[in-house]
mmCIF file of C-alpha atoms in Angstrom:
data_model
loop_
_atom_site.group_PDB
_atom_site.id
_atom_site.type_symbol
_atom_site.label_atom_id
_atom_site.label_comp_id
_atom_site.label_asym_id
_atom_site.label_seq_id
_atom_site.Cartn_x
_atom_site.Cartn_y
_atom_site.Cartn_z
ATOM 1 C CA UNK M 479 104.387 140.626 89.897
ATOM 2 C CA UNK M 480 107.807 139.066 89.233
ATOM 3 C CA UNK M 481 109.090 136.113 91.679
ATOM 4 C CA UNK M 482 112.654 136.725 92.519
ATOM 5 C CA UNK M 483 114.577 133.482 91.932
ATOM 6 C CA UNK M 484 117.052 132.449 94.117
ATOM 7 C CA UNK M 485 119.800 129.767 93.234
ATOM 8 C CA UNK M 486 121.322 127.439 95.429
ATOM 9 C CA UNK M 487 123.703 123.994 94.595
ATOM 10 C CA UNK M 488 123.404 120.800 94.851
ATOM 11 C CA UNK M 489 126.076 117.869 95.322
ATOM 12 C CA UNK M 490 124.539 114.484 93.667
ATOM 13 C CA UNK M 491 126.432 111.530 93.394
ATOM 14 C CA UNK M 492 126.577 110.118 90.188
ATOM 15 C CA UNK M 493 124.034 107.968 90.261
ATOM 16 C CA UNK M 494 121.358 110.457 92.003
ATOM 17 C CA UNK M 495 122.594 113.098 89.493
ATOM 18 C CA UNK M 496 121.982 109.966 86.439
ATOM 19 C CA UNK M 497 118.685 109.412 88.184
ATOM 20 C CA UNK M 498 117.659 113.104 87.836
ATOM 21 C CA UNK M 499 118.848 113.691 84.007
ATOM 22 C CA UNK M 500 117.083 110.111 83.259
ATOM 23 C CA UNK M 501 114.064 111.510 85.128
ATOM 24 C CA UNK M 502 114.139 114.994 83.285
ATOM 25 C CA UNK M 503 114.513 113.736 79.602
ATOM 26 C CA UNK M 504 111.813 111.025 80.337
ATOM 27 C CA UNK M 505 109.623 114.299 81.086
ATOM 28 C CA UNK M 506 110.687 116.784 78.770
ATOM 29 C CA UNK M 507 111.564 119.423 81.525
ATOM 30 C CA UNK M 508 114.818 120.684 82.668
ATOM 31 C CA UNK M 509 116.617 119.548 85.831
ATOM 32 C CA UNK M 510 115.529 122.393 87.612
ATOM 33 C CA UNK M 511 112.471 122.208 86.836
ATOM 34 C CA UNK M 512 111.793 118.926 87.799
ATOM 35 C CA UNK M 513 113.237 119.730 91.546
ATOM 36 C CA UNK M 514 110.782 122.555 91.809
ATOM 37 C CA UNK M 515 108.110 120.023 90.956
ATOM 38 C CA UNK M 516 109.209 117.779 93.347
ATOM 39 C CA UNK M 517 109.022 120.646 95.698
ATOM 40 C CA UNK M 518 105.941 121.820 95.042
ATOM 41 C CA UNK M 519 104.673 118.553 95.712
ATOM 42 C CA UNK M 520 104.924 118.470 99.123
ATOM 43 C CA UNK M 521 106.071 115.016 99.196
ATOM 44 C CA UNK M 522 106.534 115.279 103.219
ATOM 45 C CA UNK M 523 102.581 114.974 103.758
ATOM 46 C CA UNK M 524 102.269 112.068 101.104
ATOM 47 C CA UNK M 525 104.868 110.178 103.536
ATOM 48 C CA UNK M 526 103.401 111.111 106.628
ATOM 49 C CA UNK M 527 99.895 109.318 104.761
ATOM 50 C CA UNK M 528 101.851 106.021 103.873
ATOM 51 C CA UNK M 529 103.406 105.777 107.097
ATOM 52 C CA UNK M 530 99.847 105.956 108.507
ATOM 53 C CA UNK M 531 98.393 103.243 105.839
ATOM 54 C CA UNK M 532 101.390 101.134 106.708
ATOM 55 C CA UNK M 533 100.849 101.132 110.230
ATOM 56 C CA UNK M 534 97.263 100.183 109.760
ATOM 57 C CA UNK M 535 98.818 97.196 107.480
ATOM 58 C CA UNK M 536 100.853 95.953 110.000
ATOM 59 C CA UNK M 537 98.409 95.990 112.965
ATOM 60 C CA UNK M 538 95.922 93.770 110.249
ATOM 61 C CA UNK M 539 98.626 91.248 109.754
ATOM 62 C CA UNK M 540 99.560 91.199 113.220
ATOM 63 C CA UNK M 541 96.032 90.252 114.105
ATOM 64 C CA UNK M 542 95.956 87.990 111.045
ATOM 65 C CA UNK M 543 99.281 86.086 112.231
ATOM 66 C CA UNK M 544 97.395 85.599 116.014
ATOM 67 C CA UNK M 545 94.144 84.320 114.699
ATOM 68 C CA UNK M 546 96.551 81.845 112.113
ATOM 69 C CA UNK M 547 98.443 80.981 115.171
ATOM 70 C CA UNK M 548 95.866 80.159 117.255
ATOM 71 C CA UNK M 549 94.503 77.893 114.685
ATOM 72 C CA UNK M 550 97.208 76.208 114.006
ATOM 73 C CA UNK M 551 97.538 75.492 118.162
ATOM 74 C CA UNK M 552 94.112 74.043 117.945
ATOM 75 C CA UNK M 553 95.119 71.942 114.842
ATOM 76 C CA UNK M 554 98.440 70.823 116.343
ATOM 77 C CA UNK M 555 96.652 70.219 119.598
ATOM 78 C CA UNK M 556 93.702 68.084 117.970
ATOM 79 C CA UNK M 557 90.734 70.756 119.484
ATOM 80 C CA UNK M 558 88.934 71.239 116.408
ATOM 81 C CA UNK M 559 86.392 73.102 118.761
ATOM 82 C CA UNK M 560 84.826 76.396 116.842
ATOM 83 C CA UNK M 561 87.094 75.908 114.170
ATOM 84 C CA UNK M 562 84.537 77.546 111.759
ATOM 85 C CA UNK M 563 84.364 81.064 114.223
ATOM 86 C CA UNK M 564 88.223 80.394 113.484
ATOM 87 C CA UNK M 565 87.839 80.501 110.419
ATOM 88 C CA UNK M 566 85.619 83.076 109.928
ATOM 89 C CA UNK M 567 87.961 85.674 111.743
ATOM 90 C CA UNK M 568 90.749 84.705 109.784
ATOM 91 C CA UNK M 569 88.617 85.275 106.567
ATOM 92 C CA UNK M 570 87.463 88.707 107.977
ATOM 93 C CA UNK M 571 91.345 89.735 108.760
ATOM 94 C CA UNK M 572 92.573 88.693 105.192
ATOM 95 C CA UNK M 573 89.063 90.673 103.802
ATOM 96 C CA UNK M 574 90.909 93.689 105.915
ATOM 97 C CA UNK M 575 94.341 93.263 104.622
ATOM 98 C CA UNK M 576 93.142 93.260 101.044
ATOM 99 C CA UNK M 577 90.911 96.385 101.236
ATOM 100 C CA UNK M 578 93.944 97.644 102.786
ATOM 101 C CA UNK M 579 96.246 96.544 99.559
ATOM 102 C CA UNK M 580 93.810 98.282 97.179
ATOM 103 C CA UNK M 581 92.797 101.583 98.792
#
């Protein structure tokens, strides 16, 4: 069974358009071919994934930046009192930001 094609335009600036011959050549396909690619991808989900990792990301560091500020308070404020439980949340936080970074 034959797929009917349908064509439609494009207008690229020069650079995008640049960008999409570079792209092309680097992959030995046409233009065209590389859009449907990019298509077929379904980039849209891909996104919606890395805006979920990134929000995970942030609330890490935003717990990370308390338990470092609350330290430092302590430090500042010469209450050295369960510094190590301190410490051992901030070392659990960064643990969590790093898994983060490599998955």
């Amino acid at each position: 069974m034959e797929k009917k094609l349908k064509q439609f335009t494009v207008r690229l600036t020069k650079e995008d358009h640049l960008k999409l011959i570079l792209q092309a050549e680097k992959l030995n396909i046409s233009q065209a071919e590389l859009l449907r690619e990019l298509i077929r991808k379904n980039l849209i989900d891909d996104i919606g994934e890395l805006n979920e990792l990134l929000d995970d990301l942030r609330k890490v560091v935003r717990n990370l930046s308390n338990n470092i500020n609350q330290i430092a308070k302590k430090v500042n404020s010469s209450i050295l009192i369960n510094e190590l439980e301190e410490a051992k949340k901030l070392h659990e936080e960064i643990t969590k930001v790093w898994q983060l970074l490599k998955s």
